[in-house]
Amino acid sequence: MDTDEHHIQLSKNTSCCYKLLHMADGYAISCVEYDRLGNIVDSCTVRDITINRNVARDMFNKIVSNKVCACTLCDVICDLLC
């Protein structure tokens, strides 16, 4: 499984790790949010988004640059696919 990873600070107390995962059935994107102590406060993984690497990478970059949080990840991906 290939993985691209990006870490950003969402707020003073929350950071986020985004991963673009290449799995057997296509690409997946995950988002894990951490508090300032490193505890997971929320997470979401959306699987089988596309089999096209360019589409997956473009979507991943949009999600990271717009600081999408875990609670809205699924909705944002659905909107980007439509």
Coordinates of C-alpha atoms in Angstrom, one line a residue:
M1 CA 0.0 0.0 0.0
D2 CA 1.4 3.4 -1.1
T3 CA 0.8 6.4 1.2
D4 CA 1.1 10.2 0.8
E5 CA 0.9 12.0 4.1
H6 CA 0.5 15.7 5.1
H7 CA 0.4 17.2 8.6
I8 CA -1.1 20.7 9.3
Q9 CA -2.2 22.8 12.2
L10 CA -6.0 23.4 12.1
S11 CA -6.1 25.6 15.2
K12 CA -4.1 26.5 18.3
N13 CA -5.2 23.2 19.9
T14 CA -5.8 20.9 17.0
S15 CA -3.5 19.4 14.3
C16 CA -4.4 17.0 11.5
C17 CA -2.8 14.3 9.5
Y18 CA -4.1 13.6 6.1
K19 CA -3.2 10.4 4.2
L20 CA -3.8 9.5 0.5
L21 CA -3.7 5.7 0.5
H22 CA -3.4 3.4 -2.5
M23 CA -5.2 0.2 -1.8
A24 CA -6.1 -2.9 -3.8
D25 CA -9.6 -1.5 -4.6
G26 CA -8.5 2.1 -5.4
Y27 CA -7.6 5.2 -3.5
A28 CA -8.7 6.2 0.0
I29 CA -8.3 9.5 1.9
S30 CA -8.1 9.6 5.7
C31 CA -8.1 12.5 8.1
V32 CA -7.1 12.1 11.8
E33 CA -7.3 15.1 14.2
Y34 CA -5.2 15.3 17.3
D35 CA -5.3 17.6 20.4
R36 CA -2.2 19.4 21.6
L37 CA -1.3 16.4 23.7
G38 CA -1.4 14.0 20.7
N39 CA -4.6 12.3 21.5
I40 CA -7.0 11.5 18.6
V41 CA -10.1 13.6 18.9
D42 CA -11.7 12.6 15.5
S43 CA -11.0 10.6 12.4
C44 CA -12.5 9.5 9.1
T45 CA -11.4 7.4 6.2
V46 CA -13.2 7.4 2.9
R47 CA -12.4 4.3 0.8
D48 CA -12.7 3.4 -2.8
I49 CA -12.9 7.0 -4.1
T50 CA -11.3 6.4 -7.5
I51 CA -8.8 4.2 -9.3
N52 CA -7.3 7.2 -11.1
R53 CA -4.2 8.5 -9.3
N54 CA -4.4 12.0 -10.8
V55 CA -8.0 12.4 -9.6
A56 CA -7.1 11.1 -6.2
R57 CA -4.1 13.3 -5.8
D58 CA -6.0 16.4 -7.0
M59 CA -8.8 15.7 -4.5
F60 CA -6.3 15.1 -1.7
N61 CA -4.5 18.4 -2.4
K62 CA -7.8 20.3 -2.3
I63 CA -8.8 18.6 1.0
V64 CA -5.4 19.5 2.5
S65 CA -5.2 23.1 1.2
N66 CA -8.8 23.8 2.5
K67 CA -8.1 22.2 5.9
V68 CA -11.1 19.9 5.7
C69 CA -11.9 18.4 9.1
A70 CA -12.7 14.7 9.8
C71 CA -16.4 15.4 10.4
T72 CA -16.9 16.8 6.9
L73 CA -14.4 14.7 4.9
C74 CA -17.1 12.3 3.5
D75 CA -19.4 15.2 2.5
V76 CA -16.5 17.1 0.8
I77 CA -15.4 14.1 -1.1
C78 CA -19.0 13.5 -2.3
D79 CA -19.2 17.1 -3.5
L80 CA -15.9 16.9 -5.3
L81 CA -17.0 13.7 -7.1
C82 CA -20.2 15.2 -8.3

